[in-house]
Tab-separated table of C-alpha atoms in Angstrom:
chain	number	residue	atom	x	y	z
A	7	MET	CA	0.140	0.067	0.000
A	8	GLU	CA	1.226	3.477	-0.624
A	9	LYS	CA	2.232	6.119	1.776
A	10	PRO	CA	-0.140	9.123	1.848
A	11	HIS	CA	2.927	11.466	1.222
A	12	SER	CA	4.667	9.573	-1.118
A	13	LYS	CA	3.204	11.444	-4.299
A	14	ALA	CA	3.791	14.804	-2.211
A	15	ALA	CA	7.509	13.518	-2.000
A	16	LEU	CA	7.685	13.046	-5.633
A	17	TRP	CA	7.016	16.388	-6.380
A	18	LEU	CA	10.413	17.462	-4.283
A	19	LEU	CA	11.947	15.762	-7.155
A	20	ILE	CA	11.071	18.448	-9.422
A	21	ILE	CA	12.615	21.481	-7.390
A	22	PRO	CA	16.463	20.879	-8.499
A	23	TYR	CA	14.819	20.723	-12.066
A	24	ILE	CA	13.104	24.054	-11.619
A	25	GLY	CA	16.184	25.595	-9.944
A	26	LEU	CA	18.360	24.686	-12.547
A	27	LEU	CA	15.902	25.127	-15.581
A	28	TRP	CA	16.688	28.688	-16.566
A	29	PRO	CA	20.868	29.237	-16.951
A	30	SER	CA	20.318	32.897	-17.896
A	31	PHE	CA	18.734	33.337	-14.243
A	32	TYR	CA	22.409	32.335	-13.088
A	33	ASN	CA	24.973	32.960	-15.767
A	34	LEU	CA	26.623	35.780	-13.425
A	35	ARG	CA	29.554	36.321	-12.012
A	36	GLU	CA	28.778	38.213	-8.872
A	37	PRO	CA	28.419	37.431	-6.035
A	38	SER	CA	31.282	35.335	-5.497
A	39	LEU	CA	32.157	32.771	-3.008
A	40	PHE	CA	35.477	31.455	-1.890
A	41	GLY	CA	36.760	33.163	-5.181
A	42	PHE	CA	33.823	30.978	-7.204
A	43	PRO	CA	31.582	33.121	-9.478
A	44	PHE	CA	27.914	32.599	-8.575
A	45	PHE	CA	27.664	30.564	-12.119
A	46	TYR	CA	29.687	27.539	-10.416
A	47	TRP	CA	28.962	27.535	-7.005
A	48	TYR	CA	24.878	28.089	-7.624
A	49	GLN	CA	25.094	24.590	-9.332
A	50	LEU	CA	27.759	23.204	-7.285
A	51	LEU	CA	25.077	24.041	-3.914
A	52	TRP	CA	22.138	21.698	-5.746
A	53	VAL	CA	24.235	18.891	-5.400
A	54	PRO	CA	23.654	18.483	-2.058
A	55	ILE	CA	20.133	19.672	-1.882
A	56	THR	CA	19.388	17.187	-4.768
A	57	ALA	CA	20.925	14.471	-3.046
A	58	THR	CA	18.896	15.407	0.092
A	59	LEU	CA	15.430	15.684	-1.765
A	60	THR	CA	16.224	12.288	-3.628
A	61	TRP	CA	16.675	10.825	-0.166
A	62	ILE	CA	13.633	12.319	1.359
A	63	ALA	CA	11.756	11.127	-1.831
A	64	TYR	CA	13.123	7.696	-1.419
A	65	ARG	CA	12.543	7.416	2.319
A	66	SER	CA	8.884	8.427	1.799
A	67	THR	CA	7.826	5.864	-0.935
A	68	ARG	CA	9.901	2.819	-0.462
A	69	HIS	CA	7.748	0.080	0.620
A	70	ASP	CA	9.009	-1.913	3.397
A	71	ASP	CA	7.966	-6.003	3.363
């Protein structure tokens, strides 16, 4: 049986897609972080965010037998 929050958790997977959909939004040099232009650190920031959201979606949709 499907958990009640499983469909809502799958919507979490759309957040990184939307956050990285328009490169013109983050194609900037400033603000820089530790010498990295915004373009690079913004994308790099999404790596742990996406991993965390994927983990949350997995945990809420998996079926323990």
